[in-house]
PDB file of C-alpha atoms in Angstrom:
ATOM      1  CA  HIS A   1       0.000   0.000   0.000  1.00 84.00           C
ATOM      2  CA  VAL A   2       1.185   3.518  -0.796  1.00 90.00           C
ATOM      3  CA  GLN A   3       0.403   6.574   1.282  1.00 95.00           C
ATOM      4  CA  LEU A   4       0.361   9.978  -0.369  1.00 97.00           C
ATOM      5  CA  VAL A   5       0.832  13.109   1.697  1.00 96.00           C
ATOM      6  CA  GLU A   6       0.157  16.546   0.223  1.00 96.00           C
ATOM      7  CA  SER A   7       1.550  19.828   1.464  1.00 97.00           C
ATOM      8  CA  GLY A   8       1.935  23.389   0.293  1.00 98.00           C
ATOM      9  CA  GLY A   9      -1.632  24.615   0.368  1.00 97.00           C
ATOM     10  CA  GLY A  10      -2.629  27.885   1.949  1.00 97.00           C
ATOM     11  CA  SER A  11      -4.305  31.230   1.434  1.00 98.00           C
ATOM     12  CA  VAL A  12      -3.104  33.554  -1.279  1.00 98.00           C
ATOM     13  CA  GLN A  13      -4.330  36.654  -3.046  1.00 98.00           C
ATOM     14  CA  ALA A  14      -5.469  36.517  -6.634  1.00 98.00           C
ATOM     15  CA  GLY A  15      -2.507  36.579  -8.967  1.00 98.00           C
ATOM     16  CA  GLY A  16      -0.293  34.811  -6.491  1.00 98.00           C
ATOM     17  CA  SER A  17       1.416  31.432  -6.663  1.00 98.00           C
ATOM     18  CA  LEU A  18       1.568  28.244  -4.663  1.00 98.00           C
ATOM     19  CA  ARG A  19       3.492  25.015  -5.095  1.00 98.00           C
ATOM     20  CA  LEU A  20       1.850  21.835  -3.917  1.00 98.00           C
ATOM     21  CA  SER A  21       3.868  18.737  -3.110  1.00 98.00           C
ATOM     22  CA  CYS A  22       2.777  15.136  -2.747  1.00 97.00           C
ATOM     23  CA  THR A  23       5.204  12.630  -1.297  1.00 96.00           C
ATOM     24  CA  ALA A  24       4.685   8.894  -1.619  1.00 95.00           C
ATOM     25  CA  SER A  25       5.559   6.551   1.229  1.00 93.00           C
ATOM     26  CA  ARG A  26       7.472   4.289  -1.118  1.00 90.00           C
ATOM     27  CA  TYR A  27       8.674   4.058  -4.672  1.00 86.00           C
ATOM     28  CA  ILE A  28       6.061   4.209  -7.410  1.00 83.00           C
ATOM     29  CA  ASN A  29       6.978   3.107 -10.917  1.00 86.00           C
ATOM     30  CA  SER A  30       8.018   6.300 -12.645  1.00 85.00           C
ATOM     31  CA  GLY A  31       5.835   5.460 -15.638  1.00 89.00           C
ATOM     32  CA  TYR A  32       2.616   5.080 -13.724  1.00 94.00           C
ATOM     33  CA  CYS A  33       0.018   7.773 -14.126  1.00 96.00           C
ATOM     34  CA  MET A  34      -0.277  10.357 -11.360  1.00 97.00           C
ATOM     35  CA  GLY A  35      -2.523  13.349 -11.084  1.00 97.00           C
ATOM     36  CA  TRP A  36      -3.880  16.278  -9.155  1.00 98.00           C
ATOM     37  CA  PHE A  37      -7.571  16.733  -8.505  1.00 98.00           C
ATOM     38  CA  ARG A  38      -9.494  19.485  -6.762  1.00 98.00           C
ATOM     39  CA  GLN A  39     -12.901  19.865  -5.237  1.00 98.00           C
ATOM     40  CA  ALA A  40     -14.641  23.093  -4.359  1.00 95.00           C
ATOM     41  CA  PRO A  41     -17.473  23.157  -1.810  1.00 89.00           C
ATOM     42  CA  GLY A  42     -20.666  21.911  -3.398  1.00 93.00           C
ATOM     43  CA  GLU A  43     -18.869  20.923  -6.572  1.00 95.00           C
ATOM     44  CA  GLU A  44     -17.795  17.620  -8.036  1.00 96.00           C
ATOM     45  CA  ARG A  45     -14.181  16.579  -7.911  1.00 96.00           C
ATOM     46  CA  GLU A  46     -12.313  17.772 -10.987  1.00 97.00           C
ATOM     47  CA  ARG A  47      -9.082  16.477 -12.451  1.00 98.00           C
ATOM     48  CA  VAL A  48      -6.649  19.343 -12.779  1.00 98.00           C
ATOM     49  CA  ALA A  49      -3.492  17.800 -14.185  1.00 98.00           C
ATOM     50  CA  THR A  50      -2.038  14.425 -15.123  1.00 98.00           C
ATOM     51  CA  ILE A  51       1.480  13.195 -15.701  1.00 97.00           C
ATOM     52  CA  LEU A  52       2.233   9.999 -17.581  1.00 96.00           C
ATOM     53  CA  ARG A  53       5.407   8.143 -18.455  1.00 93.00           C
ATOM     54  CA  TYR A  54       8.042  10.021 -20.401  1.00 92.00           C
ATOM     55  CA  GLY A  55       6.820  13.155 -18.647  1.00 92.00           C
ATOM     56  CA  ILE A  56       3.762  13.564 -20.820  1.00 96.00           C
ATOM     57  CA  THR A  57       1.367  15.995 -19.155  1.00 97.00           C
ATOM     58  CA  SER A  58      -2.197  17.134 -19.628  1.00 97.00           C
ATOM     59  CA  TYR A  59      -4.318  19.809 -17.985  1.00 98.00           C
ATOM     60  CA  THR A  60      -7.903  20.815 -17.687  1.00 96.00           C
ATOM     61  CA  GLY A  61      -8.617  23.850 -19.819  1.00 95.00           C
ATOM     62  CA  SER A  62      -9.050  26.365 -17.020  1.00 96.00           C
ATOM     63  CA  VAL A  63      -5.505  25.867 -15.705  1.00 98.00           C
ATOM     64  CA  LYS A  64      -3.574  25.494 -18.938  1.00 98.00           C
ATOM     65  CA  GLY A  65      -0.706  27.934 -19.065  1.00 97.00           C
ATOM     66  CA  ARG A  66      -0.959  28.635 -15.327  1.00 98.00           C
ATOM     67  CA  PHE A  67      -0.354  25.274 -13.639  1.00 98.00           C
ATOM     68  CA  THR A  68       2.518  22.872 -14.154  1.00 98.00           C
ATOM     69  CA  ILE A  69       2.625  19.279 -12.955  1.00 98.00           C
ATOM     70  CA  SER A  70       5.998  17.653 -12.464  1.00 97.00           C
ATOM     71  CA  LYS A  71       7.563  14.746 -10.675  1.00 95.00           C
ATOM     72  CA  ASP A  72      10.838  13.945  -8.936  1.00 94.00           C
ATOM     73  CA  ASN A  73      11.201  10.183  -9.177  1.00 91.00           C
ATOM     74  CA  VAL A  74      14.201  10.118  -6.853  1.00 92.00           C
ATOM     75  CA  LYS A  75      12.239  11.834  -4.099  1.00 93.00           C
ATOM     76  CA  ASN A  76       8.977  10.014  -4.935  1.00 93.00           C
ATOM     77  CA  THR A  77       7.332  13.414  -5.007  1.00 96.00           C
ATOM     78  CA  LEU A  78       4.714  14.932  -7.280  1.00 97.00           C
ATOM     79  CA  TYR A  79       4.396  18.687  -7.629  1.00 98.00           C
ATOM     80  CA  LEU A  80       1.843  21.179  -8.856  1.00 98.00           C
ATOM     81  CA  GLN A  81       3.141  24.675  -9.493  1.00 98.00           C
ATOM     82  CA  MET A  82       0.189  27.063  -9.580  1.00 98.00           C
ATOM     83  CA  ASN A  83       0.670  30.578 -10.914  1.00 98.00           C
ATOM     84  CA  SER A  84      -1.744  33.438 -11.584  1.00 98.00           C
ATOM     85  CA  LEU A  85      -4.163  31.978  -9.105  1.00 98.00           C
ATOM     86  CA  ALA A  86      -7.776  33.094  -9.247  1.00 98.00           C
ATOM     87  CA  PRO A  87     -10.653  32.767  -6.764  1.00 97.00           C
ATOM     88  CA  GLU A  88     -12.144  29.971  -8.864  1.00 96.00           C
ATOM     89  CA  ASP A  89      -9.042  27.895  -8.116  1.00 98.00           C
ATOM     90  CA  THR A  90     -10.139  27.677  -4.483  1.00 97.00           C
ATOM     91  CA  GLY A  91     -10.713  24.148  -3.260  1.00 98.00           C
ATOM     92  CA  MET A  92      -9.251  21.070  -1.665  1.00 98.00           C
ATOM     93  CA  TYR A  93      -6.466  19.676  -3.792  1.00 98.00           C
ATOM     94  CA  TYR A  94      -5.742  15.963  -3.838  1.00 98.00           C
ATOM     95  CA  CYS A  95      -2.925  14.028  -5.411  1.00 97.00           C
ATOM     96  CA  ALA A  96      -3.614  10.576  -6.769  1.00 97.00           C
ATOM     97  CA  GLY A  97      -1.472   7.671  -7.864  1.00 95.00           C
ATOM     98  CA  SER A  98      -2.140   4.634  -9.967  1.00 94.00           C
ATOM     99  CA  VAL A  99      -0.525   1.353 -10.932  1.00 92.00           C
ATOM    100  CA  VAL A 100      -1.268   1.757 -14.612  1.00 93.00           C
ATOM    101  CA  PHE A 101       0.294   3.695 -17.467  1.00 94.00           C
ATOM    102  CA  SER A 102      -2.969   5.157 -18.696  1.00 93.00           C
ATOM    103  CA  CYS A 103      -5.580   6.800 -16.500  1.00 94.00           C
ATOM    104  CA  PRO A 104      -8.491   8.183 -18.505  1.00 93.00           C
ATOM    105  CA  THR A 105     -10.893   7.956 -15.575  1.00 94.00           C
ATOM    106  CA  SER A 106     -10.610   8.741 -11.881  1.00 93.00           C
ATOM    107  CA  SER A 107     -11.316   5.101 -11.079  1.00 94.00           C
ATOM    108  CA  ASP A 108      -7.890   4.300 -12.540  1.00 95.00           C
ATOM    109  CA  PHE A 109      -6.297   5.932  -9.508  1.00 96.00           C
ATOM    110  CA  ARG A 110      -5.703   3.605  -6.584  1.00 95.00           C
ATOM    111  CA  TYR A 111      -4.026   5.885  -4.065  1.00 96.00           C
ATOM    112  CA  TRP A 112      -5.285   9.217  -2.785  1.00 97.00           C
ATOM    113  CA  GLY A 113      -3.853  11.779  -0.437  1.00 97.00           C
ATOM    114  CA  GLN A 114      -5.791  13.466   2.327  1.00 97.00           C
ATOM    115  CA  GLY A 115      -5.891  16.797   0.522  1.00 97.00           C
ATOM    116  CA  THR A 116      -4.480  20.254   1.048  1.00 98.00           C
ATOM    117  CA  GLN A 117      -6.656  23.373   1.056  1.00 98.00           C
ATOM    118  CA  VAL A 118      -6.039  26.190  -1.387  1.00 98.00           C
ATOM    119  CA  THR A 119      -7.905  29.447  -0.853  1.00 98.00           C
ATOM    120  CA  VAL A 120      -7.603  32.351  -3.286  1.00 98.00           C
ATOM    121  CA  SER A 121      -9.164  35.690  -2.426  1.00 97.00           C
TER     122      SER A 121
END
């Protein structure tokens, strides 16, 4: 079993930046799909960014050009750099890990962190 622990959330003014981190309790195959999700109060969980093997990344439209997902395989850590934050980015952010190379649906993710709150005012 793998535990994922997020950190780096907080409160920031619009236009500001935050960097989220997600550290795994043990090694995860560097090719396995990992992602960041967020959920605002009263809203459904939304996938924000995904990273696949070879460093291939994808983003939901609202964060393209502002957020960057990356991974340090040596440190078993996933990152989400968030720039030009806006109030609509407010929510609980979760990292998720899988044991597959492709993850088109959220059910493909086996491991979830406890979440870190991001508040943009």
